[in-house]
């Protein structure tokens, strides 16, 4: 995997792929048919990839050990795929250059030579297409006129070899003479070989005791992914190939990350279905000293749930833990708040390089706010105080961003512990973050991250700062958001603008742009209030908060609801009541529900939930009524009362001979009786895909064209017949399933409680 561009400082944690060399070497006569040329049947080989060599059906056991079979897979699928790639490119490839010998004589596979080979392929394409040498390819170089045979090329003259691979590929694509190569036979053959690899590897990795070690299996699958990407980049030929057995790698790399003290809740949702991203995350350090063995993919088991247990810590990089603690005079904070101002901290240099810190009103001044995770050592719930070492560190950081006289605002020192004035300070938070010169993120893990741009992006996405609720508010409200890394603070926009990997490894798969997009989505501002609400619920799903009642406070702030309009702090019911329209998708979120009449349909929290997307259109709205949520959707009306079995989880509903669908309860609930029931589908129309979210309601009463009903449970429509789109492949078998009679209706209006 040496071609993937792993940062030099972390390569030692990458996978080393041994070259086994026990099986016959690849013969260069074609990947398809290689097993048969050596007396095996390719269809049977994956059956013997369980270490116990259990038979499948009538397959015969192989007379070799598992190491031989694994070596055979390496020769056949890894070297075979590489050889097929060379045939597509039309340039010979020396397989021996990919086998290296270690310091003690061990052989291993190294793919560094793949990069110069791909460069030669790109150059060949330029020559083949007669690309003009006067073509501007960007900042790397300006290609000059072609030399005659009598001209000697000097060191200062540009050539194809001087140009970055990215620029070479851009030049290929920009060439006016560009056409897809014809005939396509070589690409069809390559595509068939890829299918053979996937067809073989997926069942081979399903065995619980598969013979394939992670290094061998991943090297085969990632080579295929890399070559697919090269073919697309250089030849603009896409390959319709089934994905790898991703679950195998997700669990194996997950184990490696757990061994490195990564928290699964921090990493699981980050570029979660990208093979290169999965590998890249696994080699990065967590900068954690505490194991996270008990953490799930949604929440961290080590997170503190008692805010009073948190305390400020010294900066042990510069302090022995005995420096003075600065205690802010709370009365000064109160006086400034009473005068309609906002308190902050100013650093004043005296004679002899001594410094004093003074509480000042930041209104109309340049100030920088600190966004931090309280458990990282900068929080203090009991007093407005911090160790001097921390305050000096914060001023060093903000003075590198702003002027030497820039003022510091951090909630620990600027929000009084007095409850009355704490509320006043919290009502000003939106203005504080929006008007700041900048908001600086301080995360104990991110401040240890070095210069590598891609690592910075991935570490930011995996950071604990990205998993807390208050920091979501602070990041979204900031006009200029900075992230403090080890050597410098970088603006988020600048970080995202560096989309290209600085080396040419991008040609094998680019995760830099997806990482930038993921970062931007976290801080994107939706103008339409309904869209903003659903966008926030998506981002909040993987976040948490120590004080549960803080959730509606943050929601109100981010939804532009003035906190002053609430008597104390807002509740979730207050949030729903304050909005003129609501997103219909709220009804279909599988979150815990409020137990309040009129709101029994409504999520009680959006935190620590399974991630989701929203589906309603920009003009599709739901309205809050006195009796519940009014929504217009497609539905299925049951003709009889429902009586569910305690042992069966999915059911068929049939309307005549042509329309049949199967649904299941995706929350694991079984049994129960429901009178006068219906299923409301998260869809409007008559044609749709086979997977649709739905809710079961009962006690339907029709008044003035509206069905008033009670919310009961969430469902998922799994398979359709008759209403499905043509491309959906559906199993409509009815064996061993309960069947109910129902009537599909394209649109009805409901009021759901």
Short mmCIF file of C-alpha atoms in Angstrom, two decimals, residues 444-676:
data_model
loop_
_atom_site.label_atom_id
_atom_site.label_comp_id
_atom_site.label_asym_id
_atom_site.label_seq_id
_atom_site.Cartn_x
_atom_site.Cartn_y
_atom_site.Cartn_z
CA UNK A 444 -6.23 18.40 23.07
CA UNK A 445 -5.77 15.95 20.19
CA UNK A 446 -5.73 18.46 17.32
CA UNK A 447 -3.00 20.58 18.96
CA UNK A 448 -0.67 17.60 18.45
CA UNK A 449 -1.34 17.18 14.71
CA UNK A 450 1.49 18.17 12.38
CA UNK A 451 1.69 19.73 8.91
CA UNK A 452 0.14 17.05 6.68
CA UNK A 453 -3.01 18.56 5.16
CA UNK A 454 -4.91 15.31 4.73
CA UNK A 455 -4.15 14.21 8.29
CA UNK A 456 -5.39 17.57 9.53
CA UNK A 457 -8.70 17.08 7.74
CA UNK A 458 -9.23 13.52 8.95
CA UNK A 459 -8.16 14.32 12.51
CA UNK A 460 -10.56 17.27 12.57
CA UNK A 461 -13.44 15.08 11.38
CA UNK A 462 -12.53 12.47 14.02
CA UNK A 463 -11.92 14.96 16.81
CA UNK A 464 -13.79 15.05 20.08
CA UNK A 465 -14.52 18.70 19.34
CA UNK A 466 -16.71 17.51 16.45
CA UNK A 467 -18.69 15.27 18.81
CA UNK A 468 -19.92 17.85 21.30
CA UNK A 469 -23.13 19.88 21.04
CA UNK A 470 -21.91 23.29 22.19
CA UNK A 471 -19.04 23.22 19.70
CA UNK A 472 -21.52 22.67 16.85
CA UNK A 473 -23.13 25.97 17.78
CA UNK A 474 -19.80 27.74 18.11
CA UNK A 475 -18.48 26.43 14.79
CA UNK A 476 -21.61 27.32 12.84
CA UNK A 477 -21.94 30.83 14.24
CA UNK A 478 -18.31 31.77 13.57
CA UNK A 479 -17.56 34.20 10.76
CA UNK A 480 -13.95 32.96 10.68
CA UNK A 481 -13.26 29.58 12.25
CA UNK A 482 -9.66 28.56 13.00
CA UNK A 483 -8.29 25.19 14.09
CA UNK A 484 -5.21 25.15 16.32
CA UNK A 485 -2.77 22.47 15.19
CA UNK A 486 0.68 21.76 16.57
CA UNK A 487 2.60 24.43 14.69
CA UNK A 488 -0.07 26.89 13.57
CA UNK A 489 -3.74 27.82 13.51
CA UNK A 490 -5.44 27.30 10.14
CA UNK A 491 -8.74 28.76 8.95
CA UNK A 492 -11.24 26.03 8.10
CA UNK A 493 -11.87 27.54 4.67
CA UNK A 494 -8.14 27.54 3.92
CA UNK A 495 -7.86 23.95 5.08
CA UNK A 496 -10.72 22.87 2.83
CA UNK A 497 -9.41 24.84 -0.15
CA UNK A 498 -6.28 22.68 -0.22
CA UNK A 499 -8.13 19.83 -1.89
CA UNK A 500 -5.31 18.29 -3.87
CA UNK A 501 -2.93 15.91 -2.16
CA UNK A 502 0.50 17.46 -2.55
CA UNK A 503 1.98 14.29 -3.96
CA UNK A 504 0.79 12.42 -7.03
CA UNK A 505 -0.78 9.59 -5.07
CA UNK A 506 -4.21 11.15 -5.62
CA UNK A 507 -4.40 9.24 -8.90
CA UNK A 508 -5.05 6.04 -6.92
CA UNK A 509 -7.99 7.47 -5.01
CA UNK A 510 -8.70 10.91 -3.58
CA UNK A 511 -10.08 11.26 -0.07
CA UNK A 512 -8.93 14.86 0.33
CA UNK A 513 -11.88 16.33 -1.56
CA UNK A 514 -14.49 14.16 0.20
CA UNK A 515 -12.92 15.15 3.52
CA UNK A 516 -13.16 18.84 2.58
CA UNK A 517 -16.78 18.38 1.57
CA UNK A 518 -17.58 16.63 4.85
CA UNK A 519 -16.00 19.49 6.82
CA UNK A 520 -17.88 22.12 4.84
CA UNK A 521 -21.19 20.31 5.35
CA UNK A 522 -20.71 20.50 9.12
CA UNK A 523 -20.54 24.29 8.95
CA UNK A 524 -22.85 24.99 6.00
CA UNK A 525 -25.57 27.54 6.71
CA UNK A 526 -29.04 26.75 5.40
CA UNK A 527 -31.06 29.91 4.83
CA UNK A 528 -34.41 28.13 4.81
CA UNK A 529 -35.37 27.49 8.43
CA UNK A 530 -36.95 24.08 7.81
CA UNK A 531 -33.86 22.86 5.97
CA UNK A 532 -31.61 24.25 8.67
CA UNK A 533 -33.57 22.37 11.31
CA UNK A 534 -33.14 19.01 9.55
CA UNK A 535 -29.51 19.79 8.74
CA UNK A 536 -28.90 20.39 12.44
CA UNK A 537 -30.59 17.12 13.43
CA UNK A 538 -28.24 15.26 11.06
CA UNK A 539 -25.17 16.87 12.58
CA UNK A 540 -26.45 16.44 16.14
CA UNK A 541 -26.97 12.69 15.69
CA UNK A 542 -23.30 11.93 16.44
CA UNK A 543 -22.89 14.59 19.14
CA UNK A 544 -23.43 14.56 22.88
CA UNK A 545 -23.82 16.96 25.78
CA UNK A 546 -23.16 16.61 29.50
CA UNK A 547 -26.20 18.60 30.68
CA UNK A 548 -29.25 17.27 28.80
CA UNK A 549 -31.24 20.49 29.15
CA UNK A 550 -28.58 22.30 27.09
CA UNK A 551 -29.86 20.70 23.87
CA UNK A 552 -32.90 22.97 23.31
CA UNK A 553 -30.79 26.00 24.32
CA UNK A 554 -28.32 25.30 21.52
CA UNK A 555 -31.12 24.47 19.08
CA UNK A 556 -32.87 27.74 19.79
CA UNK A 557 -29.65 29.70 19.26
CA UNK A 558 -28.88 28.01 15.94
CA UNK A 559 -32.49 28.42 14.75
CA UNK A 560 -32.43 32.17 15.45
CA UNK A 561 -34.98 31.88 18.26
CA UNK A 562 -34.35 34.65 20.83
CA UNK A 563 -33.60 33.04 24.17
CA UNK A 564 -35.05 36.10 25.91
CA UNK A 565 -38.56 35.08 24.82
CA UNK A 566 -38.52 32.06 27.12
CA UNK A 567 -39.17 32.42 30.86
CA UNK A 568 -36.18 30.34 31.85
CA UNK A 569 -34.50 28.18 29.22
CA UNK A 570 -36.42 26.63 26.30
CA UNK A 571 -37.58 23.00 26.27
CA UNK A 572 -37.96 20.76 23.22
CA UNK A 573 -41.70 21.53 23.21
CA UNK A 574 -40.85 25.24 23.13
CA UNK A 575 -38.67 24.66 20.08
CA UNK A 576 -41.47 22.93 18.16
CA UNK A 577 -44.04 25.55 19.17
CA UNK A 578 -41.78 28.42 18.12
CA UNK A 579 -41.55 27.37 14.47
CA UNK A 580 -44.28 28.26 11.98
CA UNK A 581 -43.57 25.17 9.88
CA UNK A 582 -41.76 21.93 10.66
CA UNK A 583 -39.86 19.41 8.51
CA UNK A 584 -42.10 16.38 7.76
CA UNK A 585 -39.06 14.13 8.25
CA UNK A 586 -39.27 14.76 12.00
CA UNK A 587 -42.14 12.27 12.20
CA UNK A 588 -39.99 9.51 10.70
CA UNK A 589 -36.85 9.92 12.84
CA UNK A 590 -36.37 6.83 15.00
CA UNK A 591 -35.43 8.91 18.04
CA UNK A 592 -36.92 8.65 21.54
CA UNK A 593 -40.28 10.44 21.73
CA UNK A 594 -41.79 13.00 24.08
CA UNK A 595 -44.53 11.72 26.38
CA UNK A 596 -46.66 14.84 26.16
CA UNK A 597 -50.15 14.95 24.58
CA UNK A 598 -49.93 16.54 21.15
CA UNK A 599 -46.18 15.80 20.98
CA UNK A 600 -46.02 12.02 21.27
CA UNK A 601 -44.83 11.95 17.65
CA UNK A 602 -41.94 14.35 18.39
CA UNK A 603 -38.29 13.44 19.07
CA UNK A 604 -37.28 14.19 22.65
CA UNK A 605 -33.62 14.42 21.58
CA UNK A 606 -31.51 14.49 18.43
CA UNK A 607 -28.26 13.55 20.19
CA UNK A 608 -26.48 10.17 20.14
CA UNK A 609 -28.66 8.70 17.39
CA UNK A 610 -28.16 6.65 14.24
CA UNK A 611 -27.33 9.04 11.41
CA UNK A 612 -30.00 9.79 8.82
CA UNK A 613 -30.78 11.88 5.75
CA UNK A 614 -33.80 14.02 5.03
CA UNK A 615 -36.08 13.41 2.06
CA UNK A 616 -38.75 16.10 1.94
CA UNK A 617 -38.71 18.72 -0.79
CA UNK A 618 -38.12 22.45 -0.21
CA UNK A 619 -41.87 23.21 -0.36
CA UNK A 620 -42.95 20.18 1.66
CA UNK A 621 -43.91 21.20 5.19
CA UNK A 622 -45.68 19.92 8.27
CA UNK A 623 -47.71 22.09 10.65
CA UNK A 624 -48.06 21.86 14.40
CA UNK A 625 -51.71 21.73 15.45
CA UNK A 626 -53.27 21.59 18.89
CA UNK A 627 -53.79 17.83 18.53
CA UNK A 628 -50.47 16.91 16.90
CA UNK A 629 -48.46 17.18 13.68
CA UNK A 630 -50.37 17.71 10.44
CA UNK A 631 -48.70 16.02 7.50
CA UNK A 632 -49.69 14.98 3.97
CA UNK A 633 -48.24 11.70 2.77
CA UNK A 634 -48.89 8.48 0.86
CA UNK A 635 -50.28 5.75 3.07
CA UNK A 636 -51.73 2.26 3.37
CA UNK A 637 -55.07 1.94 5.12
CA UNK A 638 -55.57 -1.47 6.73
CA UNK A 639 -58.97 -3.02 6.07
CA UNK A 640 -59.02 -5.00 9.32
CA UNK A 641 -57.62 -4.61 12.80
CA UNK A 642 -53.99 -5.68 13.21
CA UNK A 643 -52.92 -8.42 15.59
CA UNK A 644 -49.17 -8.98 15.44
CA UNK A 645 -47.47 -12.19 16.48
CA UNK A 646 -44.87 -12.16 19.26
CA UNK A 647 -42.54 -14.30 17.14
CA UNK A 648 -42.77 -12.70 13.71
CA UNK A 649 -41.25 -9.37 12.82
CA UNK A 650 -42.24 -8.80 9.17
CA UNK A 651 -45.58 -8.95 7.39
CA UNK A 652 -47.10 -8.75 3.93
CA UNK A 653 -49.85 -6.35 2.97
CA UNK A 654 -51.71 -7.11 -0.22
CA UNK A 655 -54.06 -5.00 -2.30
CA UNK A 656 -55.48 -7.25 -4.99
CA UNK A 657 -53.28 -9.53 -7.12
CA UNK A 658 -50.78 -6.92 -8.34
CA UNK A 659 -49.71 -4.79 -5.39
CA UNK A 660 -47.84 -6.48 -2.58
CA UNK A 661 -45.35 -5.08 -0.14
CA UNK A 662 -43.48 -6.39 2.84
CA UNK A 663 -42.70 -4.31 5.89
CA UNK A 664 -40.81 -4.95 9.09
CA UNK A 665 -40.47 -3.28 12.44
CA UNK A 666 -36.93 -1.92 12.43
CA UNK A 667 -36.95 -1.15 16.16
CA UNK A 668 -37.29 -4.79 17.22
CA UNK A 669 -40.81 -4.50 18.62
CA UNK A 670 -43.07 -7.50 18.19
CA UNK A 671 -46.64 -8.35 19.04
CA UNK A 672 -49.48 -5.96 19.81
CA UNK A 673 -52.95 -5.18 18.50
CA UNK A 674 -53.90 -2.02 16.62
CA UNK A 675 -57.43 -0.97 15.79
CA UNK A 676 -58.36 1.14 12.77
#
